[in-house]
Tab-separated table of C-alpha atoms in Angstrom:
chain	number	residue	atom	x	y	z
K	1	UNK	CA	56.011	9.983	70.903
K	2	UNK	CA	58.443	7.227	70.153
K	3	UNK	CA	58.856	4.390	72.687
K	4	UNK	CA	60.577	1.444	70.995
K	5	UNK	CA	58.840	-1.880	71.603
K	6	UNK	CA	62.003	-3.817	72.330
K	7	UNK	CA	62.970	-1.636	75.305
K	8	UNK	CA	61.949	-1.774	78.951
K	9	UNK	CA	61.095	1.377	80.890
K	10	UNK	CA	60.954	2.772	84.424
K	11	UNK	CA	58.570	5.158	86.128
K	12	UNK	CA	61.533	7.537	86.372
K	13	UNK	CA	61.569	7.763	82.557
K	14	UNK	CA	64.644	5.682	81.875
K	15	UNK	CA	64.803	3.043	79.183
K	16	UNK	CA	66.742	-0.238	79.380
K	17	UNK	CA	67.937	-2.357	76.519
K	18	UNK	CA	68.893	-5.853	77.596
K	19	UNK	CA	71.572	-7.647	75.592
K	20	UNK	CA	72.483	-10.900	77.371
K	21	UNK	CA	74.066	-9.774	80.670
K	22	UNK	CA	74.568	-6.166	79.575
K	23	UNK	CA	71.939	-3.466	80.026
K	24	UNK	CA	72.204	-0.210	78.083
K	25	UNK	CA	70.420	2.650	79.840
K	26	UNK	CA	69.246	6.092	78.808
K	27	UNK	CA	66.307	8.452	79.254
K	28	UNK	CA	63.142	8.413	77.177
K	29	UNK	CA	61.827	10.676	74.465
K	30	UNK	CA	59.248	11.890	76.982
K	31	UNK	CA	61.946	12.715	79.539
K	32	UNK	CA	64.137	14.669	77.134
K	33	UNK	CA	61.131	16.640	75.883
K	34	UNK	CA	60.047	17.493	79.392
K	35	UNK	CA	63.550	18.551	80.387
K	36	UNK	CA	64.297	20.625	77.305
K	37	UNK	CA	67.857	21.191	76.134
K	38	UNK	CA	70.213	18.865	77.960
K	39	UNK	CA	73.399	20.767	78.751
K	40	UNK	CA	75.264	18.396	81.049
K	41	UNK	CA	75.323	14.707	81.855
K	42	UNK	CA	77.456	13.698	84.824
K	43	UNK	CA	78.212	10.060	85.571
K	44	UNK	CA	81.088	9.415	87.952
K	45	UNK	CA	80.116	5.934	89.020
K	46	UNK	CA	81.849	3.844	86.369
K	47	UNK	CA	83.268	0.761	88.064
K	48	UNK	CA	80.776	0.878	90.901
K	49	UNK	CA	78.041	-1.617	91.587
K	50	UNK	CA	74.824	0.182	92.350
K	51	UNK	CA	71.478	-1.133	93.568
K	52	UNK	CA	68.235	-0.704	91.648
K	53	UNK	CA	66.580	2.614	92.460
K	54	UNK	CA	69.828	4.288	93.553
K	55	UNK	CA	71.294	7.346	91.850
K	56	UNK	CA	74.005	6.713	89.262
K	57	UNK	CA	74.371	10.201	87.825
K	58	UNK	CA	72.807	13.540	87.042
K	59	UNK	CA	71.300	15.093	83.950
K	60	UNK	CA	71.049	18.864	83.739
K	61	UNK	CA	68.829	20.828	81.407
K	62	UNK	CA	68.938	24.608	81.061
K	63	UNK	CA	66.544	25.049	83.970
K	64	UNK	CA	66.654	21.813	85.909
K	65	UNK	CA	68.845	19.224	87.598
K	66	UNK	CA	67.557	15.634	87.743
K	67	UNK	CA	68.968	12.492	89.286
K	68	UNK	CA	69.408	9.397	87.158
K	69	UNK	CA	68.278	6.151	88.802
K	70	UNK	CA	69.464	2.597	88.265
K	71	UNK	CA	66.660	0.542	86.720
K	72	UNK	CA	68.368	-2.652	87.903
K	73	UNK	CA	71.303	-3.631	90.073
K	74	UNK	CA	74.646	-4.042	88.409
K	75	UNK	CA	78.154	-2.775	87.782
K	76	UNK	CA	78.463	0.308	85.602
K	77	UNK	CA	81.031	-0.648	82.998
K	78	UNK	CA	80.808	2.255	80.592
K	79	UNK	CA	79.640	5.851	80.346
K	80	UNK	CA	78.867	7.308	76.934
K	81	UNK	CA	81.745	9.779	76.813
K	82	UNK	CA	80.339	11.432	73.697
K	83	UNK	CA	77.891	13.086	76.077
K	84	UNK	CA	80.704	15.002	77.786
K	85	UNK	CA	81.177	17.205	74.761
K	86	UNK	CA	77.749	16.698	73.142
K	87	UNK	CA	75.042	16.366	75.813
K	88	UNK	CA	72.493	17.435	73.166
K	89	UNK	CA	72.693	13.864	71.781
K	90	UNK	CA	70.247	12.976	74.549
K	91	UNK	CA	67.725	15.323	72.915
K	92	UNK	CA	68.556	14.452	69.329
K	93	UNK	CA	68.744	10.688	69.703
K	94	UNK	CA	67.607	9.509	73.141
K	95	UNK	CA	67.574	5.787	72.233
K	96	UNK	CA	70.651	5.604	70.028
K	97	UNK	CA	73.641	7.952	70.279
K	98	UNK	CA	72.193	9.520	73.444
K	99	UNK	CA	72.530	6.349	75.537
K	100	UNK	CA	74.083	7.000	78.952
K	101	UNK	CA	75.552	3.911	80.594
K	102	UNK	CA	76.171	0.210	80.125
K	103	UNK	CA	75.637	-2.024	83.132
K	104	UNK	CA	76.787	-5.560	83.698
K	105	UNK	CA	74.132	-7.291	85.699
K	106	UNK	CA	73.875	-10.703	87.259
K	107	UNK	CA	70.644	-12.128	88.401
K	108	UNK	CA	67.209	-11.562	87.073
K	109	UNK	CA	65.850	-8.605	85.167
K	110	UNK	CA	63.550	-6.924	87.711
K	111	UNK	CA	59.904	-7.720	87.084
K	112	UNK	CA	58.789	-4.155	87.808
K	113	UNK	CA	60.310	-2.765	84.611
K	114	UNK	CA	57.572	-1.507	82.314
K	115	UNK	CA	56.782	-2.674	78.811
K	116	UNK	CA	56.400	-0.011	76.130
K	117	UNK	CA	52.592	-0.296	76.437
K	118	UNK	CA	52.703	0.268	80.185
K	119	UNK	CA	55.115	3.154	79.825
K	120	UNK	CA	53.104	4.798	77.046
K	121	UNK	CA	50.068	4.604	79.258
K	122	UNK	CA	52.011	6.099	82.183
K	123	UNK	CA	53.020	9.195	80.215
K	124	UNK	CA	49.671	9.521	78.509
K	125	UNK	CA	50.432	8.037	75.124
P	1	UNK	CA	47.734	28.294	94.041
P	2	UNK	CA	47.352	25.738	91.243
P	3	UNK	CA	43.567	25.676	91.584
P	4	UNK	CA	43.187	29.317	90.611
P	5	UNK	CA	46.037	29.722	88.192
P	6	UNK	CA	45.506	32.656	85.854
P	7	UNK	CA	45.727	32.732	82.108
P	8	UNK	CA	47.207	35.539	80.087
P	9	UNK	CA	45.153	36.902	77.193
P	10	UNK	CA	46.930	34.906	74.459
P	11	UNK	CA	47.213	31.640	76.411
P	12	UNK	CA	45.525	29.570	73.691
P	13	UNK	CA	47.638	31.104	70.967
P	14	UNK	CA	50.830	30.095	72.791
P	15	UNK	CA	49.540	26.539	73.155
P	16	UNK	CA	48.765	26.474	69.417
P	17	UNK	CA	52.311	27.697	68.718
P	18	UNK	CA	53.653	24.674	70.583
P	19	UNK	CA	54.496	26.546	73.759
P	20	UNK	CA	55.039	24.369	76.796
P	21	UNK	CA	52.975	26.075	79.475
P	22	UNK	CA	54.102	25.960	83.088
P	23	UNK	CA	52.814	27.665	86.207
P	24	UNK	CA	54.942	30.713	86.976
P	25	UNK	CA	54.086	33.469	89.453
P	26	UNK	CA	50.448	32.352	89.487
P	27	UNK	CA	50.068	32.345	85.709
P	28	UNK	CA	50.327	29.685	83.045
P	29	UNK	CA	53.288	30.881	81.020
P	30	UNK	CA	55.155	29.568	77.981
P	31	UNK	CA	58.540	28.287	79.200
P	32	UNK	CA	59.686	27.310	75.694
P	33	UNK	CA	58.353	26.729	72.191
P	34	UNK	CA	61.194	24.729	70.648
P	35	UNK	CA	64.469	24.820	72.561
P	36	UNK	CA	65.750	27.107	75.316
P	37	UNK	CA	69.146	27.352	73.662
P	38	UNK	CA	67.852	28.113	70.171
P	39	UNK	CA	65.463	30.700	71.559
P	40	UNK	CA	68.328	32.267	73.485
P	41	UNK	CA	70.433	32.572	70.315
P	42	UNK	CA	67.456	33.957	68.377
P	43	UNK	CA	67.278	36.885	70.793
P	44	UNK	CA	71.044	37.454	70.979
P	45	UNK	CA	71.484	37.356	67.201
P	46	UNK	CA	68.109	38.117	65.593
P	47	UNK	CA	64.739	38.982	67.040
P	48	UNK	CA	62.282	37.196	69.318
P	49	UNK	CA	59.112	38.058	71.204
P	50	UNK	CA	58.239	37.263	74.816
P	51	UNK	CA	54.684	37.474	76.039
P	52	UNK	CA	55.198	38.861	79.518
P	53	UNK	CA	51.598	39.879	80.089
P	54	UNK	CA	51.731	38.428	83.581
P	55	UNK	CA	53.623	41.549	84.712
P	56	UNK	CA	51.647	44.019	86.836
P	57	UNK	CA	50.890	47.643	86.018
P	58	UNK	CA	49.696	50.323	88.433
P	59	UNK	CA	48.710	53.843	87.397
P	60	UNK	CA	49.658	56.536	89.892
P	61	UNK	CA	48.025	59.878	89.168
P	62	UNK	CA	47.046	63.174	90.698
P	63	UNK	CA	48.885	66.001	92.427
P	64	UNK	CA	50.373	63.610	95.004
P	65	UNK	CA	51.558	60.992	92.510
P	66	UNK	CA	55.224	61.938	92.616
P	67	UNK	CA	55.337	62.302	96.377
P	68	UNK	CA	53.969	58.746	96.825
P	69	UNK	CA	56.469	57.361	94.326
P	70	UNK	CA	59.302	59.198	96.020
P	71	UNK	CA	58.304	57.751	99.352
P	72	UNK	CA	57.998	54.108	98.292
P	73	UNK	CA	60.785	53.788	95.712
P	74	UNK	CA	64.547	53.995	96.140
P	75	UNK	CA	65.449	55.788	92.910
P	76	UNK	CA	64.824	59.511	92.459
P	77	UNK	CA	61.721	59.802	90.267
P	78	UNK	CA	61.914	63.612	90.362
P	79	UNK	CA	64.745	63.290	87.858
P	80	UNK	CA	62.458	61.740	85.256
P	81	UNK	CA	61.286	63.734	82.261
P	82	UNK	CA	58.029	62.938	80.500
P	83	UNK	CA	58.668	59.974	78.215
P	84	UNK	CA	61.351	58.507	80.432
P	85	UNK	CA	61.401	55.330	82.505
P	86	UNK	CA	63.480	54.370	85.531
P	87	UNK	CA	64.505	51.110	87.166
P	88	UNK	CA	63.823	51.228	90.884
P	89	UNK	CA	62.836	49.172	93.904
P	90	UNK	CA	60.441	49.307	96.841
P	91	UNK	CA	62.588	49.023	99.964
P	92	UNK	CA	60.793	47.602	103.013
P	93	UNK	CA	61.151	48.889	106.563
P	94	UNK	CA	63.458	46.110	107.701
P	95	UNK	CA	66.278	46.359	105.187
P	96	UNK	CA	64.918	44.172	102.384
P	97	UNK	CA	63.162	44.723	99.085
P	98	UNK	CA	59.409	44.397	98.517
P	99	UNK	CA	59.906	44.262	94.746
P	100	UNK	CA	61.868	45.772	91.893
P	101	UNK	CA	60.002	47.777	89.282
P	102	UNK	CA	60.068	50.272	86.441
P	103	UNK	CA	58.592	53.762	86.885
P	104	UNK	CA	57.227	55.447	83.725
P	105	UNK	CA	56.514	59.176	83.615
P	106	UNK	CA	53.615	60.119	81.306
P	107	UNK	CA	52.933	63.567	82.740
P	108	UNK	CA	53.655	65.731	85.771
P	109	UNK	CA	50.786	64.001	87.556
P	110	UNK	CA	50.709	60.722	85.696
P	111	UNK	CA	52.978	57.731	86.250
P	112	UNK	CA	52.861	53.985	85.753
P	113	UNK	CA	54.655	51.384	87.878
P	114	UNK	CA	55.459	48.015	86.313
P	115	UNK	CA	55.971	45.274	88.876
P	116	UNK	CA	56.664	41.543	89.009
P	117	UNK	CA	53.709	39.217	88.480
P	118	UNK	CA	54.474	37.243	91.619
P	119	UNK	CA	54.251	40.402	93.715
P	120	UNK	CA	51.227	42.229	92.275
P	121	UNK	CA	49.065	41.777	95.344
P	122	UNK	CA	51.892	42.378	97.820
P	123	UNK	CA	53.008	45.548	96.003
P	124	UNK	CA	49.468	46.840	95.640
P	125	UNK	CA	48.867	46.451	99.373
P	126	UNK	CA	52.253	47.988	100.138
P	127	UNK	CA	51.796	51.184	98.142
P	128	UNK	CA	48.215	51.609	99.306
P	129	UNK	CA	49.358	51.262	102.905
P	130	UNK	CA	51.880	54.064	102.375
P	131	UNK	CA	49.601	56.315	100.366
P	132	UNK	CA	48.790	58.670	103.242
P	133	UNK	CA	49.254	61.642	100.935
P	134	UNK	CA	46.303	60.633	98.757
P	135	UNK	CA	47.647	59.817	95.288
P	136	UNK	CA	45.152	58.120	92.983
P	137	UNK	CA	46.013	54.475	92.428
P	138	UNK	CA	44.637	52.101	89.859
P	139	UNK	CA	45.675	48.484	89.316
P	140	UNK	CA	45.357	47.883	85.559
P	141	UNK	CA	47.366	44.628	85.534
P	142	UNK	CA	44.495	42.482	84.324
P	143	UNK	CA	43.659	44.636	81.306
P	144	UNK	CA	47.166	45.057	79.884
P	145	UNK	CA	49.216	42.729	77.709
P	146	UNK	CA	52.970	43.219	77.399
P	147	UNK	CA	55.190	41.942	74.615
P	148	UNK	CA	58.965	42.244	74.742
P	149	UNK	CA	60.343	42.392	71.200
P	150	UNK	CA	64.022	41.795	71.784
P	151	UNK	CA	67.191	41.374	69.758
P	152	UNK	CA	69.488	43.332	67.460
P	153	UNK	CA	66.990	43.078	64.596
P	154	UNK	CA	63.959	44.145	66.659
P	155	UNK	CA	63.679	47.689	65.339
P	156	UNK	CA	64.129	46.722	61.710
P	157	UNK	CA	61.641	43.875	62.018
P	158	UNK	CA	58.680	45.929	63.182
P	159	UNK	CA	59.420	49.521	62.122
P	160	UNK	CA	56.816	49.174	59.368
P	161	UNK	CA	54.066	48.796	61.995
P	162	UNK	CA	54.365	52.286	63.448
P	163	UNK	CA	54.801	55.925	62.510
P	164	UNK	CA	57.024	56.349	65.581
P	165	UNK	CA	60.691	56.258	64.601
P	166	UNK	CA	61.785	53.339	66.758
P	167	UNK	CA	65.471	54.146	66.593
P	168	UNK	CA	64.679	57.490	68.259
P	169	UNK	CA	63.462	55.722	71.401
P	170	UNK	CA	66.472	55.754	73.670
P	171	UNK	CA	67.199	53.153	76.334
P	172	UNK	CA	64.749	53.593	79.229
P	173	UNK	CA	62.639	56.067	77.274
P	174	UNK	CA	59.276	55.471	75.638
P	175	UNK	CA	56.757	56.826	73.170
P	176	UNK	CA	52.983	56.522	73.066
P	177	UNK	CA	51.772	56.071	69.508
P	178	UNK	CA	50.166	53.916	66.871
P	179	UNK	CA	51.401	50.359	66.517
P	180	UNK	CA	49.938	47.706	64.236
P	181	UNK	CA	46.884	49.873	63.622
P	182	UNK	CA	46.204	50.283	67.347
P	183	UNK	CA	46.324	53.732	68.946
P	184	UNK	CA	48.002	54.680	72.247
P	185	UNK	CA	50.411	51.786	72.442
P	186	UNK	CA	53.269	52.359	74.880
P	187	UNK	CA	56.511	51.577	73.045
P	188	UNK	CA	59.282	51.364	75.602
P	189	UNK	CA	63.043	51.085	75.151
P	190	UNK	CA	63.333	48.487	77.881
P	191	UNK	CA	63.767	44.737	78.169
P	192	UNK	CA	65.382	42.090	80.284
P	193	UNK	CA	67.828	40.586	77.825
P	194	UNK	CA	70.607	43.079	77.073
P	195	UNK	CA	70.033	42.274	73.400
P	196	UNK	CA	68.374	45.554	72.428
P	197	UNK	CA	64.789	46.065	71.327
P	198	UNK	CA	61.725	47.324	73.124
P	199	UNK	CA	58.532	46.390	74.908
P	200	UNK	CA	54.967	47.251	73.890
P	201	UNK	CA	52.070	47.642	76.309
P	202	UNK	CA	48.665	47.094	74.705
P	203	UNK	CA	45.126	46.595	75.932
P	204	UNK	CA	44.097	42.947	76.149
P	205	UNK	CA	41.480	43.374	73.418
P	206	UNK	CA	44.231	44.468	70.996
P	207	UNK	CA	46.756	41.842	72.047
P	208	UNK	CA	46.069	39.249	69.383
P	209	UNK	CA	46.007	41.810	66.575
P	210	UNK	CA	49.336	43.284	67.689
P	211	UNK	CA	50.987	39.889	68.237
P	212	UNK	CA	49.940	38.687	64.783
P	213	UNK	CA	51.071	41.907	63.107
P	214	UNK	CA	54.478	41.654	64.807
P	215	UNK	CA	54.956	38.108	63.524
P	216	UNK	CA	53.780	39.020	60.039
P	217	UNK	CA	56.123	42.028	59.840
P	218	UNK	CA	58.966	40.062	61.392
P	219	UNK	CA	58.703	37.087	59.085
P	220	UNK	CA	61.575	38.186	56.785
P	221	UNK	CA	63.720	38.540	59.928
P	222	UNK	CA	62.830	35.048	61.149
P	223	UNK	CA	61.127	36.392	64.238
P	224	UNK	CA	60.237	33.720	66.814
P	225	UNK	CA	58.248	33.419	70.039
P	226	UNK	CA	60.556	33.039	73.041
P	227	UNK	CA	59.771	31.387	76.359
P	228	UNK	CA	60.682	32.188	79.932
P	229	UNK	CA	63.503	29.619	79.870
P	230	UNK	CA	65.545	31.735	77.471
P	231	UNK	CA	64.465	34.879	79.286
P	232	UNK	CA	66.224	33.557	82.368
P	233	UNK	CA	69.498	32.636	80.631
P	234	UNK	CA	69.533	35.990	78.791
P	235	UNK	CA	69.019	38.043	81.941
P	236	UNK	CA	71.544	35.996	83.879
P	237	UNK	CA	74.236	36.634	81.265
P	238	UNK	CA	73.614	40.334	81.834
P	239	UNK	CA	73.474	40.050	85.629
P	240	UNK	CA	69.947	41.430	85.920
P	241	UNK	CA	68.381	40.521	89.259
P	242	UNK	CA	65.359	38.249	89.410
P	243	UNK	CA	63.077	38.969	92.339
P	244	UNK	CA	62.668	35.881	94.504
P	245	UNK	CA	66.092	34.568	93.464
P	246	UNK	CA	68.672	37.331	93.734
P	247	UNK	CA	66.715	39.881	95.714
P	248	UNK	CA	63.918	39.399	98.230
P	249	UNK	CA	62.352	40.708	101.441
P	250	UNK	CA	65.644	40.228	103.264
P	251	UNK	CA	68.325	41.430	100.847
P	252	UNK	CA	69.136	45.110	100.871
P	253	UNK	CA	69.543	47.069	97.645
P	254	UNK	CA	73.078	47.977	98.757
P	255	UNK	CA	74.004	44.313	99.204
P	256	UNK	CA	72.373	43.519	95.869
P	257	UNK	CA	74.542	45.989	93.965
P	258	UNK	CA	71.542	48.252	93.433
P	259	UNK	CA	73.224	51.274	94.974
P	260	UNK	CA	72.884	52.942	91.586
P	261	UNK	CA	69.087	52.977	91.970
P	262	UNK	CA	69.211	53.931	95.654
P	263	UNK	CA	69.400	57.714	95.759
P	264	UNK	CA	69.801	59.645	98.958
P	265	UNK	CA	68.805	62.906	97.288
P	266	UNK	CA	65.395	62.373	98.952
P	267	UNK	CA	63.842	60.481	101.870
P	268	UNK	CA	62.123	57.170	101.277
P	269	UNK	CA	61.125	54.131	103.305
P	270	UNK	CA	64.152	52.917	105.276
P	271	UNK	CA	66.441	55.412	103.542
P	272	UNK	CA	68.321	56.273	106.729
P	273	UNK	CA	69.289	52.684	107.325
P	274	UNK	CA	70.283	52.128	103.725
P	275	UNK	CA	72.342	55.313	103.774
P	276	UNK	CA	74.245	53.951	106.763
P	277	UNK	CA	74.832	50.716	104.892
P	278	UNK	CA	76.175	52.612	101.947
P	279	UNK	CA	78.510	54.673	104.149
P	280	UNK	CA	79.658	51.886	106.450
P	281	UNK	CA	79.729	49.076	103.939
P	282	UNK	CA	77.837	45.798	104.012
P	283	UNK	CA	78.933	42.330	105.074
P	284	UNK	CA	77.807	40.530	101.946
P	285	UNK	CA	77.479	41.471	98.324
P	286	UNK	CA	75.795	40.054	95.275
P	287	UNK	CA	78.388	39.101	92.670
P	288	UNK	CA	78.479	37.414	89.307
P	289	UNK	CA	80.847	34.545	88.679
P	290	UNK	CA	82.001	32.295	85.876
P	291	UNK	CA	82.906	28.683	86.515
P	292	UNK	CA	86.451	27.746	85.551
P	293	UNK	CA	85.622	24.035	85.472
P	294	UNK	CA	82.899	21.955	83.876
P	295	UNK	CA	79.675	22.111	85.844
P	296	UNK	CA	76.564	24.180	86.400
P	297	UNK	CA	75.894	26.316	89.462
P	298	UNK	CA	72.290	26.433	90.678
P	299	UNK	CA	70.331	28.440	93.227
P	300	UNK	CA	71.136	27.570	96.889
P	301	UNK	CA	74.429	25.800	96.119
P	302	UNK	CA	77.047	26.838	98.712
P	303	UNK	CA	79.864	29.217	97.769
P	304	UNK	CA	83.147	28.508	99.556
P	305	UNK	CA	86.623	30.029	99.562
P	306	UNK	CA	89.665	28.116	98.310
P	307	UNK	CA	90.072	26.597	101.782
P	308	UNK	CA	86.568	25.196	101.521
P	309	UNK	CA	85.087	27.526	104.141
P	310	UNK	CA	81.523	28.737	103.499
P	311	UNK	CA	81.365	32.355	102.274
P	312	UNK	CA	77.898	32.539	100.723
P	313	UNK	CA	75.214	31.024	98.514
P	314	UNK	CA	74.328	30.931	94.843
P	315	UNK	CA	71.059	32.719	94.051
P	316	UNK	CA	70.842	31.997	90.280
P	317	UNK	CA	72.884	29.826	87.976
P	318	UNK	CA	72.814	28.190	84.600
P	319	UNK	CA	74.850	26.983	81.665
P	320	UNK	CA	75.119	30.026	79.454
P	321	UNK	CA	74.156	29.287	75.855
P	322	UNK	CA	76.276	32.201	74.574
P	323	UNK	CA	79.503	31.099	76.234
P	324	UNK	CA	78.934	27.404	76.957
P	325	UNK	CA	80.108	27.626	80.566
P	326	UNK	CA	78.480	27.659	83.968
P	327	UNK	CA	77.652	31.158	85.240
P	328	UNK	CA	75.786	32.450	88.215
P	329	UNK	CA	75.077	35.105	90.780
P	330	UNK	CA	75.219	34.844	94.531
P	331	UNK	CA	75.952	36.610	97.784
P	332	UNK	CA	79.469	36.354	99.179
P	333	UNK	CA	81.208	37.930	102.160
P	334	UNK	CA	82.307	41.347	100.979
P	335	UNK	CA	86.030	40.539	101.104
P	336	UNK	CA	85.433	38.038	98.267
P	337	UNK	CA	83.400	40.399	96.078
P	338	UNK	CA	86.228	41.969	94.081
P	339	UNK	CA	86.222	40.970	90.405
P	340	UNK	CA	88.988	38.473	89.744
P	341	UNK	CA	88.700	36.803	93.159
P	342	UNK	CA	88.802	33.027	92.994
P	343	UNK	CA	85.996	31.255	94.799
P	344	UNK	CA	84.456	27.798	94.532
P	345	UNK	CA	80.933	26.557	94.100
P	346	UNK	CA	79.925	23.335	95.814
P	347	UNK	CA	78.221	21.223	93.165
P	348	UNK	CA	77.170	17.793	94.464
P	349	UNK	CA	79.911	17.685	97.125
P	350	UNK	CA	82.641	18.879	94.789
P	351	UNK	CA	84.102	22.356	94.977
P	352	UNK	CA	84.409	23.751	91.458
P	353	UNK	CA	86.666	26.729	90.857
P	354	UNK	CA	84.933	29.959	89.821
P	355	UNK	CA	86.013	33.540	89.332
P	356	UNK	CA	84.122	36.635	90.424
P	357	UNK	CA	83.393	38.739	87.334
P	358	UNK	CA	81.953	42.156	86.609
P	359	UNK	CA	78.503	42.310	85.011
P	360	UNK	CA	77.578	41.692	82.302
P	361	UNK	CA	78.981	38.169	82.414
P	362	UNK	CA	78.442	37.944	78.675
P	363	UNK	CA	80.420	40.567	76.837
P	364	UNK	CA	79.555	41.141	73.211
């Protein structure tokens, strides 16, 4: 499975790409495979500042509903609106066109984010 | 339950095919091989095969076979002719349903009941408890494999495997004949998809041979294995009840819209009560609905009226691959059960507009 080296990961199967004070967030290859076809991504928290570990949205597959958790605290500045009409982008391209939100964060990047090695180990390679 | 999870005969074959196996009704079952949505479309438009060998089968034989079946099931099995099958349910004594099932008639004193995997033990105990007339019962669940070959191309795809003319098998009828070089295969005009096709019951020792022959014959038709994920979206589009979701020990067949399989031409367990329900009406009814806004209904979400007052609960829901909208089933107070009635489904604290619709929710 593909877990890009430059990204950080969470135990909840989100990935984080840090670009200066902006974090781009999505779900991992492992997560999209486990969920199956993604049919709905709901994020109604744009403009809100949300703490790490809190829910920022919901991803629905054919059979399941899962919460999306903030990997770090910050203000949600953008939702990938492409996902409204094409939620399958999360399956097809979880790290690129299937990104979910952009977060403006101040302060430190939390130290409990996982490296790609740690995450690979967590999901069994 | 997880420590003694059962495996169906072709478990390893499904794993080799890329099937994602999940525990379901006490068995490891393939939930999908590639994509729920693609598998759904394969069955609606082409042909696909479900391994549903987890289902239970009981033989009921002897001079008292019919009288036991008449006592424990709600439909009138005396109306069956040999070679015919019937959808039915086991009502309990307190107004609910023990299970739903299919009754097959092989001979005047020979029947088979096909029950849900999750209820095999419960059903077996139930019918034995009520068998005071002395019918002969045999639980053959663990020796039978069941493949549902479903879709508009099903007949064409596998006709070459049998001397039985498959297009002669009418809906809810069956033939016993040769199939893929195996004798005495039950070929049944049933399924759980509304897409057409049939189901074949084979002995476990023949399962692999039959499965492989079906895929070989179906190759030109792009036949594919289909998981339980697509099975659920297909049945929901048709409005077929799933035991444990839409019907259970507490829902009555009248409430569940199963009046058509509840026949008062005979006495059966709790028939007097159910007859009263039918005559006097029931307070809640199972309905299908289609969301009018973006969103997906799911089991246990509240159903409210347009004033936001609670009127029921969702029992099953999904995003339908055929129509691309949220659909579901649920119980509502009877005054809201008329097709066309506007209701709302509470999805994460928002009330989304939905409309009660007649089944099937997906119309070809």
